[in-house]
PDB file of C-alpha atoms in Angstrom:
ATOM      1  CA  MET A 397       0.000   0.000   0.000  1.00  0.00           C
ATOM      2  CA  PHE A 398       2.821   2.374   0.821  1.00  0.00           C
ATOM      3  CA  LYS A 399       4.524   1.763  -2.548  1.00  0.00           C
ATOM      4  CA  LYS A 400       1.219   2.286  -4.387  1.00  0.00           C
ATOM      5  CA  SER A 401       0.693   5.556  -2.554  1.00  0.00           C
ATOM      6  CA  MET A 402       4.209   6.684  -3.488  1.00  0.00           C
ATOM      7  CA  ARG A 403       3.565   5.881  -7.172  1.00  0.00           C
ATOM      8  CA  GLU A 404       0.273   7.753  -7.159  1.00  0.00           C
ATOM      9  CA  GLY A 405       1.897  10.724  -5.466  1.00  0.00           C
ATOM     10  CA  GLY A 406       4.732  10.754  -7.997  1.00  0.00           C
ATOM     11  CA  ASN A 407       2.328  10.569 -10.942  1.00  0.00           C
ATOM     12  CA  LYS A 408       0.269  13.402  -9.500  1.00  0.00           C
ATOM     13  CA  ALA A 409       3.383  15.568  -9.079  1.00  0.00           C
ATOM     14  CA  LEU A 410       4.495  14.738 -12.627  1.00  0.00           C
ATOM     15  CA  VAL A 411       1.119  15.791 -14.003  1.00  0.00           C
ATOM     16  CA  GLN A 412       1.226  19.003 -11.992  1.00  0.00           C
ATOM     17  CA  ASN A 413       4.739  19.774 -13.183  1.00  0.00           C
ATOM     18  CA  SER A 414       3.749  19.079 -16.805  1.00  0.00           C
ATOM     19  CA  ARG A 415       0.707  21.324 -16.425  1.00  0.00           C
ATOM     20  CA  ARG A 416       2.817  24.101 -14.964  1.00  0.00           C
ATOM     21  CA  THR A 417       5.371  23.715 -17.786  1.00  0.00           C
ATOM     22  CA  PHE A 418       2.591  23.807 -20.392  1.00  0.00           C
ATOM     23  CA  GLU A 419       0.953  26.833 -18.839  1.00  0.00           C
ATOM     24  CA  SER A 420       4.310  28.575 -18.607  1.00  0.00           C
ATOM     25  CA  GLY A 421       4.993  27.822 -22.280  1.00  0.00           C
ATOM     26  CA  VAL A 422       1.586  29.184 -23.243  1.00  0.00           C
ATOM     27  CA  LYS A 423       2.259  32.354 -21.296  1.00  0.00           C
ATOM     28  CA  VAL A 424       5.654  32.774 -22.985  1.00  0.00           C
ATOM     29  CA  HIS A 425       4.072  32.172 -26.409  1.00  0.00           C
ATOM     30  CA  ARG A 426       1.326  34.686 -25.695  1.00  0.00           C
ATOM     31  CA  LEU A 427       3.875  37.192 -24.481  1.00  0.00           C
ATOM     32  CA  ARG A 428       5.971  36.752 -27.600  1.00  0.00           C
ATOM     33  CA  LEU A 429       2.887  36.976 -29.806  1.00  0.00           C
ATOM     34  CA  ARG A 430       1.780  40.103 -27.984  1.00  0.00           C
ATOM     35  CA  ARG A 431       5.197  41.641 -28.513  1.00  0.00           C
ATOM     36  CA  VAL A 432       5.034  40.819 -32.240  1.00  0.00           C
ATOM     37  CA  TYR A 433       1.573  42.366 -32.487  1.00  0.00           C
ATOM     38  CA  VAL A 434       2.752  45.496 -30.700  1.00  0.00           C
ATOM     39  CA  ALA A 435       5.974  45.771 -32.719  1.00  0.00           C
ATOM     40  CA  PHE A 436       4.514  44.770 -36.088  1.00  0.00           C
ATOM     41  CA  PRO A 437       3.555  48.301 -37.238  1.00  0.00           C
ATOM     42  CA  ARG A 438       7.118  49.466 -36.553  1.00  0.00           C
ATOM     43  CA  ILE A 439       8.593  46.365 -38.211  1.00  0.00           C
ATOM     44  CA  SER A 440       6.343  46.904 -41.212  1.00  0.00           C
ATOM     45  CA  GLN A 441       7.283  50.564 -41.602  1.00  0.00           C
ATOM     46  CA  ASN A 442      10.984  49.750 -41.281  1.00  0.00           C
ATOM     47  CA  GLY A 443      10.609  47.101 -43.966  1.00  0.00           C
ATOM     48  CA  VAL A 444       8.957  49.578 -46.326  1.00  0.00           C
ATOM     49  CA  ASN A 445      11.658  52.144 -45.552  1.00  0.00           C
ATOM     50  CA  ASP A 446      14.404  49.636 -46.361  1.00  0.00           C
ATOM     51  CA  SER A 447      12.888  48.644 -49.706  1.00  0.00           C
ATOM     52  CA  THR A 448      14.016  50.283 -52.959  1.00  0.00           C
ATOM     53  CA  LEU A 449      12.246  51.185 -56.185  1.00  0.00           C
ATOM     54  CA  GLU A 450      14.133  51.364 -59.490  1.00  0.00           C
ATOM     55  CA  ILE A 451      12.426  52.690 -62.617  1.00  0.00           C
ATOM     56  CA  GLN A 452      13.465  50.458 -65.508  1.00  0.00           C
ATOM     57  CA  SER A 453      11.451  52.141 -68.257  1.00  0.00           C
ATOM     58  CA  LEU A 454       9.167  55.157 -68.421  1.00  0.00           C
ATOM     59  CA  THR A 455       7.149  56.279 -71.437  1.00  0.00           C
ATOM     60  CA  LEU A 456       5.393  59.635 -71.581  1.00  0.00           C
ATOM     61  CA  SER A 457       2.979  59.818 -74.509  1.00  0.00           C
ATOM     62  CA  ASN A 458      -0.143  61.609 -75.741  1.00  0.00           C
ATOM     63  CA  PRO A 459       0.824  64.878 -74.032  1.00  0.00           C
ATOM     64  CA  THR A 460      -1.655  67.748 -73.655  1.00  0.00           C
ATOM     65  CA  PRO A 461      -1.155  71.107 -71.916  1.00  0.00           C
ATOM     66  CA  ASN A 462      -2.486  69.600 -68.651  1.00  0.00           C
ATOM     67  CA  SER A 463      -2.055  65.825 -68.909  1.00  0.00           C
ATOM     68  CA  PHE A 464      -0.061  62.919 -70.343  1.00  0.00           C
ATOM     69  CA  HIS A 465      -0.205  59.143 -70.565  1.00  0.00           C
ATOM     70  CA  LEU A 466       2.275  57.250 -68.418  1.00  0.00           C
ATOM     71  CA  GLU A 467       3.608  53.738 -68.890  1.00  0.00           C
ATOM     72  CA  GLN A 468       6.159  52.687 -66.322  1.00  0.00           C
ATOM     73  CA  THR A 469       7.949  49.504 -65.344  1.00  0.00           C
ATOM     74  CA  ALA A 470       9.789  49.444 -62.027  1.00  0.00           C
ATOM     75  CA  LYS A 471      11.609  46.906 -59.864  1.00  0.00           C
ATOM     76  CA  LEU A 472      10.778  46.748 -56.160  1.00  0.00           C
ATOM     77  CA  THR A 473      13.533  45.208 -54.009  1.00  0.00           C
ATOM     78  CA  ASN A 474      12.636  43.988 -50.522  1.00  0.00           C
ATOM     79  CA  PRO A 475      15.549  42.936 -48.243  1.00  0.00           C
ATOM     80  CA  SER A 476      13.229  41.913 -45.380  1.00  0.00           C
ATOM     81  CA  THR A 477      12.458  38.324 -44.370  1.00  0.00           C
ATOM     82  CA  TYR A 478       8.789  39.355 -44.441  1.00  0.00           C
ATOM     83  CA  HIS A 479       7.044  39.243 -47.826  1.00  0.00           C
ATOM     84  CA  PRO A 480       3.884  41.256 -47.234  1.00  0.00           C
ATOM     85  CA  ASN A 481       1.113  42.367 -49.566  1.00  0.00           C
ATOM     86  CA  LEU A 482       0.647  46.080 -50.162  1.00  0.00           C
ATOM     87  CA  ASP A 483      -2.689  47.483 -51.323  1.00  0.00           C
ATOM     88  CA  ARG A 484      -2.802  49.767 -54.340  1.00  0.00           C
ATOM     89  CA  PHE A 485      -2.640  53.435 -53.405  1.00  0.00           C
ATOM     90  CA  ASN A 486      -2.410  56.964 -54.776  1.00  0.00           C
ATOM     91  CA  ALA A 487       1.099  58.391 -54.771  1.00  0.00           C
ATOM     92  CA  SER A 488       2.287  61.939 -55.325  1.00  0.00           C
ATOM     93  CA  LEU A 489       5.171  62.701 -57.681  1.00  0.00           C
ATOM     94  CA  ALA A 490       7.522  65.598 -57.020  1.00  0.00           C
ATOM     95  CA  VAL A 491      11.013  66.659 -58.035  1.00  0.00           C
ATOM     96  CA  GLY A 492      13.634  66.292 -55.311  1.00  0.00           C
ATOM     97  CA  SER A 493      14.342  70.018 -55.066  1.00  0.00           C
ATOM     98  CA  SER A 494      10.645  70.716 -54.295  1.00  0.00           C
ATOM     99  CA  PRO A 495       9.401  67.614 -52.439  1.00  0.00           C
ATOM    100  CA  ASP A 496       6.285  69.351 -51.109  1.00  0.00           C
ATOM    101  CA  LYS A 497       5.083  70.496 -54.556  1.00  0.00           C
ATOM    102  CA  PRO A 498       3.705  67.425 -56.363  1.00  0.00           C
ATOM    103  CA  TYR A 499       3.273  67.876 -60.096  1.00  0.00           C
ATOM    104  CA  ALA A 500       0.967  64.847 -60.424  1.00  0.00           C
ATOM    105  CA  TYR A 501      -0.584  61.839 -58.682  1.00  0.00           C
ATOM    106  CA  ILE A 502      -0.592  58.253 -59.943  1.00  0.00           C
ATOM    107  CA  GLU A 503      -2.101  55.009 -58.710  1.00  0.00           C
ATOM    108  CA  LEU A 504       0.516  52.422 -57.780  1.00  0.00           C
ATOM    109  CA  PRO A 505      -0.714  48.836 -58.115  1.00  0.00           C
ATOM    110  CA  ALA A 506      -1.130  46.277 -55.350  1.00  0.00           C
ATOM    111  CA  VAL A 507       1.991  44.180 -54.946  1.00  0.00           C
ATOM    112  CA  HIS A 508       3.257  41.073 -53.179  1.00  0.00           C
ATOM    113  CA  ALA A 509       6.649  42.281 -51.983  1.00  0.00           C
ATOM    114  CA  THR A 510       8.963  39.323 -52.527  1.00  0.00           C
ATOM    115  CA  LYS A 511      12.730  39.762 -52.742  1.00  0.00           C
ATOM    116  CA  GLU A 512      12.329  41.325 -56.196  1.00  0.00           C
ATOM    117  CA  THR A 513       9.007  42.314 -57.721  1.00  0.00           C
ATOM    118  CA  THR A 514       8.212  44.002 -61.032  1.00  0.00           C
ATOM    119  CA  THR A 515       5.425  46.582 -61.041  1.00  0.00           C
ATOM    120  CA  HIS A 516       3.615  48.198 -63.974  1.00  0.00           C
ATOM    121  CA  VAL A 517       1.777  51.495 -64.300  1.00  0.00           C
ATOM    122  CA  ASP A 518      -0.332  52.331 -67.370  1.00  0.00           C
ATOM    123  CA  GLN A 519      -2.643  55.305 -66.915  1.00  0.00           C
ATOM    124  CA  ASP A 520      -3.578  58.835 -67.899  1.00  0.00           C
ATOM    125  CA  VAL A 521      -2.131  61.431 -65.532  1.00  0.00           C
ATOM    126  CA  GLN A 522      -3.386  64.935 -64.798  1.00  0.00           C
ATOM    127  CA  ILE A 523      -0.803  67.642 -64.127  1.00  0.00           C
ATOM    128  CA  THR A 524      -1.703  69.238 -60.789  1.00  0.00           C
ATOM    129  CA  ASP A 525       1.051  71.866 -60.614  1.00  0.00           C
ATOM    130  CA  LEU A 526       2.328  73.172 -63.967  1.00  0.00           C
ATOM    131  CA  ASP A 527       5.252  75.115 -62.472  1.00  0.00           C
ATOM    132  CA  ALA A 528       6.417  72.004 -60.630  1.00  0.00           C
ATOM    133  CA  PHE A 529       6.155  69.942 -63.824  1.00  0.00           C
ATOM    134  CA  VAL A 530       8.126  72.594 -65.718  1.00  0.00           C
ATOM    135  CA  ASP A 531      10.818  72.334 -63.040  1.00  0.00           C
ATOM    136  CA  TYR A 532      10.859  68.534 -63.295  1.00  0.00           C
ATOM    137  CA  ASN A 533      11.229  68.568 -67.094  1.00  0.00           C
ATOM    138  CA  THR A 534      13.859  71.313 -66.980  1.00  0.00           C
ATOM    139  CA  GLN A 535      15.987  69.308 -64.560  1.00  0.00           C
ATOM    140  CA  LEU A 536      15.367  66.132 -66.519  1.00  0.00           C
ATOM    141  CA  LEU A 537      16.542  67.796 -69.744  1.00  0.00           C
ATOM    142  CA  THR A 538      19.513  69.738 -68.408  1.00  0.00           C
ATOM    143  CA  LYS A 539      20.975  67.481 -65.717  1.00  0.00           C
ATOM    144  CA  ASP A 540      22.784  64.153 -65.648  1.00  0.00           C
ATOM    145  CA  SER A 541      20.392  62.910 -62.946  1.00  0.00           C
ATOM    146  CA  VAL A 542      17.241  64.033 -61.185  1.00  0.00           C
ATOM    147  CA  ASP A 543      15.603  62.923 -57.952  1.00  0.00           C
ATOM    148  CA  LEU A 544      11.953  61.890 -58.099  1.00  0.00           C
ATOM    149  CA  ILE A 545      10.009  61.848 -54.808  1.00  0.00           C
ATOM    150  CA  VAL A 546       7.194  59.281 -54.541  1.00  0.00           C
ATOM    151  CA  LYS A 547       4.940  59.581 -51.477  1.00  0.00           C
ATOM    152  CA  GLY A 548       1.749  57.888 -50.338  1.00  0.00           C
ATOM    153  CA  ARG A 549       0.056  55.758 -47.668  1.00  0.00           C
ATOM    154  CA  THR A 550      -1.269  52.230 -47.953  1.00  0.00           C
ATOM    155  CA  LYS A 551      -2.294  49.075 -46.068  1.00  0.00           C
ATOM    156  CA  LEU A 552       0.158  46.250 -45.448  1.00  0.00           C
ATOM    157  CA  HIS A 553      -0.896  42.607 -44.901  1.00  0.00           C
ATOM    158  CA  GLU A 554       1.344  39.814 -43.584  1.00  0.00           C
ATOM    159  CA  MET A 555      -0.230  36.380 -43.045  1.00  0.00           C
ATOM    160  CA  ARG A 556      -2.501  36.428 -39.959  1.00  0.00           C
ATOM    161  CA  LEU A 557      -0.903  39.452 -38.396  1.00  0.00           C
ATOM    162  CA  PRO A 558      -3.116  42.524 -38.111  1.00  0.00           C
ATOM    163  CA  THR A 559      -3.373  44.824 -41.121  1.00  0.00           C
ATOM    164  CA  THR A 560      -1.302  47.951 -40.585  1.00  0.00           C
ATOM    165  CA  THR A 561      -0.975  51.317 -42.313  1.00  0.00           C
ATOM    166  CA  VAL A 562       2.433  52.307 -43.686  1.00  0.00           C
ATOM    167  CA  ASP A 563       3.815  55.482 -45.210  1.00  0.00           C
ATOM    168  CA  TYR A 564       5.525  55.068 -48.567  1.00  0.00           C
ATOM    169  CA  HIS A 565       8.226  57.687 -49.161  1.00  0.00           C
ATOM    170  CA  LYS A 566      10.898  56.984 -51.745  1.00  0.00           C
ATOM    171  CA  THR A 567      13.542  59.068 -53.458  1.00  0.00           C
ATOM    172  CA  ILE A 568      14.318  57.630 -56.877  1.00  0.00           C
ATOM    173  CA  THR A 569      17.388  58.912 -58.701  1.00  0.00           C
ATOM    174  CA  MET A 570      16.834  58.807 -62.460  1.00  0.00           C
ATOM    175  CA  ARG A 571      19.268  59.411 -65.294  1.00  0.00           C
ATOM    176  CA  GLY A 572      18.568  62.695 -67.035  1.00  0.00           C
ATOM    177  CA  LEU A 573      19.162  63.812 -70.623  1.00  0.00           C
ATOM    178  CA  ASN A 574      22.353  65.615 -69.560  1.00  0.00           C
ATOM    179  CA  GLY A 575      21.647  68.773 -71.547  1.00  0.00           C
ATOM    180  CA  LEU A 576      21.353  66.708 -74.748  1.00  0.00           C
ATOM    181  CA  ALA A 577      25.132  66.353 -74.674  1.00  0.00           C
ATOM    182  CA  GLY A 578      26.326  64.969 -77.996  1.00  0.00           C
ATOM    183  CA  PHE A 579      23.573  66.737 -79.962  1.00  0.00           C
ATOM    184  CA  ASN A 580      24.896  67.262 -83.483  1.00  0.00           C
ATOM    185  CA  VAL A 581      23.883  67.912 -87.062  1.00  0.00           C
ATOM    186  CA  THR A 582      25.376  64.856 -88.740  1.00  0.00           C
ATOM    187  CA  SER A 583      24.558  65.857 -92.316  1.00  0.00           C
ATOM    188  CA  PHE A 584      22.841  68.703 -94.135  1.00  0.00           C
ATOM    189  CA  SER A 585      22.426  70.304 -97.512  1.00  0.00           C
ATOM    190  CA  ILE A 586      21.547  73.849 -98.515  1.00  0.00           C
ATOM    191  CA  LYS A 587      18.757  74.599-100.975  1.00  0.00           C
ATOM    192  CA  LEU A 588      19.287  77.818-102.906  1.00  0.00           C
ATOM    193  CA  VAL A 589      15.629  77.621-103.891  1.00  0.00           C
ATOM    194  CA  PRO A 590      13.485  77.019-100.795  1.00  0.00           C
ATOM    195  CA  GLU A 591      11.077  74.092-100.709  1.00  0.00           C
ATOM    196  CA  PRO A 592       7.286  74.730-100.526  1.00  0.00           C
ATOM    197  CA  ASP A 593       7.334  74.899 -96.698  1.00  0.00           C
ATOM    198  CA  GLY A 594      10.140  77.474 -96.800  1.00  0.00           C
ATOM    199  CA  ALA A 595      12.876  75.051 -95.746  1.00  0.00           C
ATOM    200  CA  ASN A 596      16.220  75.819 -97.369  1.00  0.00           C
ATOM    201  CA  MET A 597      18.478  73.617 -95.247  1.00  0.00           C
ATOM    202  CA  ILE A 598      17.664  69.914 -94.949  1.00  0.00           C
ATOM    203  CA  GLY A 599      19.580  67.595 -92.691  1.00  0.00           C
ATOM    204  CA  THR A 600      19.770  64.986 -89.965  1.00  0.00           C
ATOM    205  CA  VAL A 601      20.458  65.471 -86.273  1.00  0.00           C
ATOM    206  CA  LEU A 602      21.739  63.062 -83.654  1.00  0.00           C
ATOM    207  CA  ILE A 603      20.179  63.327 -80.185  1.00  0.00           C
ATOM    208  CA  PRO A 604      21.627  60.974 -77.533  1.00  0.00           C
ATOM    209  CA  ASN A 605      19.289  59.902 -74.726  1.00  0.00           C
ATOM    210  CA  PRO A 606      21.184  58.228 -71.856  1.00  0.00           C
ATOM    211  CA  SER A 607      18.019  57.775 -69.776  1.00  0.00           C
ATOM    212  CA  VAL A 608      15.349  55.039 -69.674  1.00  0.00           C
ATOM    213  CA  LEU A 609      12.698  57.545 -70.753  1.00  0.00           C
ATOM    214  CA  THR A 610      10.711  57.613 -73.969  1.00  0.00           C
ATOM    215  CA  ILE A 611       9.168  61.061 -74.452  1.00  0.00           C
ATOM    216  CA  THR A 612       6.700  62.208 -77.095  1.00  0.00           C
ATOM    217  CA  MET A 613       7.364  65.901 -77.700  1.00  0.00           C
ATOM    218  CA  GLY A 614       5.518  66.573 -80.972  1.00  0.00           C
ATOM    219  CA  ASN A 615       6.820  69.160 -83.441  1.00  0.00           C
ATOM    220  CA  VAL A 616       9.857  70.782 -81.855  1.00  0.00           C
ATOM    221  CA  THR A 617      11.473  73.958 -83.151  1.00  0.00           C
ATOM    222  CA  PHE A 618      14.853  75.485 -82.344  1.00  0.00           C
ATOM    223  CA  ASN A 619      16.230  78.986 -82.870  1.00  0.00           C
ATOM    224  CA  ASN A 620      19.701  79.205 -84.398  1.00  0.00           C
ATOM    225  CA  TYR A 621      22.243  81.946 -83.715  1.00  0.00           C
ATOM    226  CA  VAL A 622      25.745  82.866 -84.854  1.00  0.00           C
ATOM    227  CA  ASP A 623      27.526  85.403 -82.657  1.00  0.00           C
ATOM    228  CA  ASN A 624      24.178  86.043 -80.925  1.00  0.00           C
ATOM    229  CA  GLU A 625      22.624  86.998 -84.273  1.00  0.00           C
ATOM    230  CA  PHE A 626      19.464  85.125 -85.183  1.00  0.00           C
ATOM    231  CA  ILE A 627      19.904  83.225 -88.466  1.00  0.00           C
ATOM    232  CA  GLY A 628      16.785  81.021 -88.605  1.00  0.00           C
ATOM    233  CA  THR A 629      14.813  78.108 -87.178  1.00  0.00           C
ATOM    234  CA  SER A 630      14.959  74.321 -87.363  1.00  0.00           C
ATOM    235  CA  LEU A 631      12.027  71.899 -87.124  1.00  0.00           C
ATOM    236  CA  LEU A 632      12.071  68.313 -85.829  1.00  0.00           C
ATOM    237  CA  SER A 633       8.676  66.882 -86.742  1.00  0.00           C
ATOM    238  CA  ASP A 634       6.861  64.362 -84.528  1.00  0.00           C
ATOM    239  CA  LEU A 635       9.836  64.038 -82.202  1.00  0.00           C
ATOM    240  CA  VAL A 636       9.834  60.990 -79.938  1.00  0.00           C
ATOM    241  CA  LEU A 637      13.008  60.663 -77.868  1.00  0.00           C
ATOM    242  CA  LYS A 638      13.823  57.032 -77.096  1.00  0.00           C
ATOM    243  CA  PRO A 639      16.640  55.588 -74.970  1.00  0.00           C
ATOM    244  CA  GLY A 640      19.905  55.522 -76.889  1.00  0.00           C
ATOM    245  CA  ASP A 641      20.889  57.497 -79.986  1.00  0.00           C
ATOM    246  CA  ASN A 642      18.059  59.141 -81.906  1.00  0.00           C
ATOM    247  CA  THR A 643      18.586  60.043 -85.566  1.00  0.00           C
ATOM    248  CA  VAL A 644      15.985  62.619 -86.557  1.00  0.00           C
ATOM    249  CA  PRO A 645      15.222  64.464 -89.842  1.00  0.00           C
ATOM    250  CA  MET A 646      15.662  68.234 -89.637  1.00  0.00           C
ATOM    251  CA  ARG A 647      14.158  70.972 -91.798  1.00  0.00           C
ATOM    252  CA  SER A 648      15.525  74.479 -91.348  1.00  0.00           C
ATOM    253  CA  THR A 649      14.696  77.914 -92.656  1.00  0.00           C
ATOM    254  CA  VAL A 650      17.806  80.106 -92.462  1.00  0.00           C
ATOM    255  CA  ASN A 651      18.724  83.581 -93.629  1.00  0.00           C
ATOM    256  CA  GLN A 652      21.241  82.668 -96.319  1.00  0.00           C
ATOM    257  CA  THR A 653      22.294  86.282 -96.771  1.00  0.00           C
ATOM    258  CA  ILE A 654      23.539  86.426 -93.180  1.00  0.00           C
ATOM    259  CA  VAL A 655      25.131  82.987 -93.427  1.00  0.00           C
ATOM    260  CA  ILE A 656      27.053  83.821 -96.596  1.00  0.00           C
ATOM    261  CA  ALA A 657      28.178  87.139 -95.112  1.00  0.00           C
ATOM    262  CA  LYS A 658      29.493  85.340 -92.020  1.00  0.00           C
ATOM    263  CA  VAL A 659      31.446  82.887 -94.170  1.00  0.00           C
ATOM    264  CA  ALA A 660      32.809  85.643 -96.402  1.00  0.00           C
ATOM    265  CA  GLY A 661      33.836  87.715 -93.402  1.00  0.00           C
ATOM    266  CA  THR A 662      34.685  86.350 -89.964  1.00  0.00           C
ATOM    267  CA  TYR A 663      34.581  82.629 -90.758  1.00  0.00           C
ATOM    268  CA  LYS A 664      36.525  82.316 -94.002  1.00  0.00           C
ATOM    269  CA  ASP A 665      37.184  78.625 -93.317  1.00  0.00           C
ATOM    270  CA  GLY A 666      33.455  78.077 -93.789  1.00  0.00           C
ATOM    271  CA  ILE A 667      32.982  76.588 -90.319  1.00  0.00           C
ATOM    272  CA  LEU A 668      30.171  78.409 -88.526  1.00  0.00           C
ATOM    273  CA  PRO A 669      29.787  78.195 -84.733  1.00  0.00           C
ATOM    274  CA  VAL A 670      26.029  77.869 -84.226  1.00  0.00           C
ATOM    275  CA  ASP A 671      24.154  78.167 -80.960  1.00  0.00           C
ATOM    276  CA  ILE A 672      20.871  76.239 -80.889  1.00  0.00           C
ATOM    277  CA  VAL A 673      18.172  77.073 -78.345  1.00  0.00           C
ATOM    278  CA  GLY A 674      14.822  75.350 -77.991  1.00  0.00           C
ATOM    279  CA  ASN A 675      11.779  77.380 -78.966  1.00  0.00           C
ATOM    280  CA  SER A 676       8.507  75.454 -79.120  1.00  0.00           C
ATOM    281  CA  SER A 677       6.923  72.029 -78.619  1.00  0.00           C
ATOM    282  CA  VAL A 678       3.536  71.460 -80.273  1.00  0.00           C
ATOM    283  CA  TYR A 679       1.503  68.245 -80.173  1.00  0.00           C
ATOM    284  CA  ASN A 680      -1.887  67.935 -81.862  1.00  0.00           C
ATOM    285  CA  GLY A 681      -1.856  71.677 -82.416  1.00  0.00           C
ATOM    286  CA  GLN A 682      -1.364  72.496 -78.723  1.00  0.00           C
ATOM    287  CA  HIS A 683       1.709  74.105 -77.188  1.00  0.00           C
ATOM    288  CA  LEU A 684       3.293  72.115 -74.357  1.00  0.00           C
ATOM    289  CA  GLU A 685       4.621  74.736 -71.968  1.00  0.00           C
ATOM    290  CA  TYR A 686       6.379  72.222 -69.722  1.00  0.00           C
ATOM    291  CA  PHE A 687       8.526  71.057 -72.648  1.00  0.00           C
ATOM    292  CA  GLU A 688       8.944  74.507 -74.202  1.00  0.00           C
ATOM    293  CA  LYS A 689      10.341  76.121 -71.060  1.00  0.00           C
ATOM    294  CA  ALA A 690      12.692  73.195 -70.530  1.00  0.00           C
ATOM    295  CA  LEU A 691      13.957  73.432 -74.117  1.00  0.00           C
ATOM    296  CA  GLN A 692      14.339  77.212 -73.869  1.00  0.00           C
ATOM    297  CA  SER A 693      16.593  76.789 -70.836  1.00  0.00           C
ATOM    298  CA  ASN A 694      19.037  74.585 -72.722  1.00  0.00           C
ATOM    299  CA  LYS A 695      21.601  75.749 -75.309  1.00  0.00           C
ATOM    300  CA  GLN A 696      23.557  73.552 -77.713  1.00  0.00           C
ATOM    301  CA  HIS A 697      26.740  74.650 -79.451  1.00  0.00           C
ATOM    302  CA  ILE A 698      27.729  72.999 -82.732  1.00  0.00           C
ATOM    303  CA  LYS A 699      29.945  73.760 -85.732  1.00  0.00           C
ATOM    304  CA  LEU A 700      28.604  73.541 -89.272  1.00  0.00           C
ATOM    305  CA  ASN A 701      30.729  73.207 -92.400  1.00  0.00           C
ATOM    306  CA  VAL A 702      28.699  75.684 -94.397  1.00  0.00           C
ATOM    307  CA  ALA A 703      31.342  76.121 -97.110  1.00  0.00           C
ATOM    308  CA  ALA A 704      31.049  72.471 -98.140  1.00  0.00           C
ATOM    309  CA  ALA A 705      27.240  72.672 -98.137  1.00  0.00           C
ATOM    310  CA  LEU A 706      27.295  75.857-100.238  1.00  0.00           C
ATOM    311  CA  ALA A 707      29.673  74.246-102.719  1.00  0.00           C
ATOM    312  CA  GLY A 708      27.362  71.261-102.960  1.00  0.00           C
ATOM    313  CA  ALA A 709      24.434  73.610-103.623  1.00  0.00           C
ATOM    314  CA  GLY A 710      26.338  75.426-106.383  1.00  0.00           C
ATOM    315  CA  GLY A 711      26.951  78.506-104.224  1.00  0.00           C
ATOM    316  CA  SER A 712      30.213  80.135-103.287  1.00  0.00           C
ATOM    317  CA  SER A 713      31.743  81.313-100.038  1.00  0.00           C
ATOM    318  CA  SER A 714      34.213  83.694-101.710  1.00  0.00           C
TER     319      SER A 714
END
């Protein structure tokens, strides 16, 4: 009887110890879970902050004075061990030098943020601040790089953890057009008798585009100067700048009297130093101020062998 009582007592103690261990484990698990729940909003925000967004291609088409169509492909990189889902949300776009002056808003799509995720945007965009958009395009045209600020707020979901709200604030550094460095007239001929549209110099220009942007600019005109004296205009019809080198037909109307006088006087070698400054950008009959002001802020300097062109046209530089 004594041995049986000892066994029963030992079993009862074992059960009590097991129960206490189980209850302690449950408490620890609940405590850890509670800590995760409490910390999850901070963890989520840190994860969003640590992610990066790289624009791989961006196409701006169908421009109007107050809108454009945007197609964009971007790569989202997420270094976190969490792979949450983000709801779609409206995001503001602003140039880095004026982060609090958005020029437009776009809808970013819902995404499952794995290690690397590709996102696509394809939508019409209204310009909300024309001055800010002018500033963006001016920097994009004239600089080697430009910072784009993307800001918004969305919901984040991770398995069975509670949905949390996160702020999305990214600075994306994009390659710019670098002042159209490398712009050049690669060939041209002079017409002593103007063509029906008035063009008397026909040629081809090279416009390098080191960025990932494709931009529809419409009919673009440039003013041409020699020694600050206006000598005429050049037209690039239906200009669409694509990544890489762009070879574009050019039609110019120049004052041949001034040109010949320059060659006969100061520039007897027939090589004219020409300054080219953007003038207008017209698409579907509408002026695009945000492109025009950007073009007007940028000057190109080239040299033209006018003597050879005049000789080819049957003229003379002597």
